[in-house]
XYZ file of C-alpha atoms in Angstrom:
150
model
C 112.337 104.833 80.026
C 114.670 103.900 82.909
C 114.098 107.290 84.542
C 110.315 106.811 84.406
C 110.722 103.376 85.957
C 112.958 104.779 88.715
C 110.406 107.501 89.440
C 107.608 104.934 89.606
C 109.511 102.408 91.726
C 111.530 104.621 94.076
C 109.978 108.086 93.819
C 108.666 109.680 96.994
C 109.657 109.760 100.656
C 110.758 106.725 102.618
C 111.440 106.331 106.361
C 113.783 103.798 107.951
C 111.909 100.867 109.467
C 114.772 98.524 110.354
C 118.438 97.789 109.655
C 120.830 94.849 109.842
C 124.574 95.102 110.607
C 124.466 98.913 110.615
C 126.799 99.400 113.603
C 129.355 96.991 112.102
C 129.143 98.928 108.828
C 129.791 102.263 110.569
C 132.615 100.746 112.619
C 134.263 99.452 109.433
C 134.093 102.995 108.052
C 136.113 104.120 111.072
C 133.363 106.143 112.760
C 133.606 106.600 116.515
C 131.242 105.055 119.062
C 129.377 108.313 119.743
C 128.513 108.834 116.073
C 127.607 105.148 115.680
C 125.195 105.289 118.630
C 123.589 108.484 117.300
C 123.260 106.989 113.834
C 121.899 103.700 115.176
C 119.154 105.483 117.113
C 118.168 107.737 114.208
C 115.237 107.178 111.864
C 116.310 108.837 108.626
C 114.065 109.672 105.723
C 115.107 109.380 102.103
C 113.379 111.117 99.214
C 113.898 110.186 95.575
C 112.990 112.548 92.748
C 113.659 112.443 89.028
C 113.599 115.758 87.208
C 115.108 116.859 83.885
C 117.044 113.590 83.581
C 118.672 114.008 87.012
C 118.100 111.660 89.935
C 118.126 113.337 93.331
C 118.306 111.456 96.621
C 117.823 113.529 99.764
C 118.701 111.808 103.058
C 117.663 113.535 106.271
C 118.450 112.718 109.874
C 118.133 115.068 112.848
C 121.914 115.662 112.900
C 122.846 115.176 109.233
C 121.447 115.907 105.761
C 122.864 114.789 102.432
C 121.753 115.551 98.887
C 123.062 113.328 96.106
C 122.371 114.208 92.472
C 123.498 112.178 89.516
C 122.854 111.084 85.936
C 122.462 107.410 85.136
C 125.495 105.677 83.641
C 127.780 108.691 84.093
C 130.692 108.955 86.479
C 130.318 111.378 89.364
C 132.085 112.124 92.651
C 130.187 111.814 95.922
C 131.076 111.881 99.580
C 130.062 108.913 101.736
C 130.736 109.252 105.467
C 133.548 111.713 104.814
C 135.290 109.794 102.028
C 135.267 110.974 98.436
C 134.201 108.259 96.025
C 134.187 107.944 92.238
C 130.708 106.599 91.499
C 128.684 105.322 88.603
C 124.978 104.522 88.963
C 122.892 102.305 86.717
C 119.330 100.933 86.606
C 119.294 97.168 86.168
C 116.500 94.637 86.870
C 114.499 97.298 88.758
C 117.502 98.022 91.008
C 119.349 101.323 91.342
C 122.976 100.207 91.638
C 125.862 102.523 92.502
C 129.438 101.302 92.298
C 131.615 103.486 94.507
C 135.407 103.443 94.395
C 137.304 105.402 97.049
C 139.696 108.155 96.040
C 142.014 107.135 98.888
C 143.533 103.854 100.028
C 141.798 103.869 103.431
C 138.391 102.663 102.206
C 137.353 99.653 100.176
C 135.088 99.837 97.109
C 131.392 99.498 97.881
C 128.274 98.780 95.893
C 124.938 100.301 96.921
C 121.844 98.518 95.669
C 118.375 99.996 96.153
C 115.155 98.311 95.102
C 111.489 98.213 96.004
C 110.415 94.836 97.354
C 106.691 94.644 98.021
C 106.004 98.020 99.638
C 109.477 98.470 101.113
C 112.621 100.147 99.821
C 115.526 97.846 100.578
C 119.062 99.225 100.445
C 121.932 96.799 100.523
C 125.553 97.833 100.781
C 128.173 95.391 99.564
C 131.843 95.690 100.407
C 134.514 94.488 98.008
C 136.973 92.126 99.655
C 140.014 90.686 97.937
C 140.223 86.909 98.284
C 142.672 84.803 96.331
C 143.616 87.771 94.098
C 140.020 88.370 92.944
C 137.510 90.889 94.209
C 134.401 89.390 95.786
C 131.323 91.208 97.060
C 130.065 90.574 100.570
C 126.753 91.807 101.879
C 127.574 94.302 104.568
C 124.427 96.140 105.659
C 120.718 96.121 104.848
C 118.426 99.099 105.453
C 114.685 98.701 104.974
C 112.521 101.785 104.545
C 108.748 102.230 104.329
C 107.091 104.692 101.959
C 105.577 107.684 103.715
C 102.141 108.910 102.792
C 102.060 112.189 100.895
């Protein structure tokens, strides 16, 4: 049932319309100014498919392509901006939520939340920050994508 809902809500191709705090996000990841400027000027597309119980997310930009495949509620390893992360993705309240924990000490844990709001796909990335010995989530970047016609 969740996979059918994901296919209905997120399935298809989406193109970036706008972003908030993207350069700060890339800077925090340690990416250099040249890459950040290229990434900031890009208009990536993202395609979601669900087939045989596997979710596939294909991100394409003129200088970079990434294919992520995963099962819901199962741990998997993925690379985000050059860092290997232990991830687990779930479907909750019509949101595709991925908790990503770095395999090294250089990065902080992140949570990726994707959901359709009206006719837009909104992706929020939260960064875990330790305050007063507890881990809090802070909104870090928001990407808004529009569905492309088939």
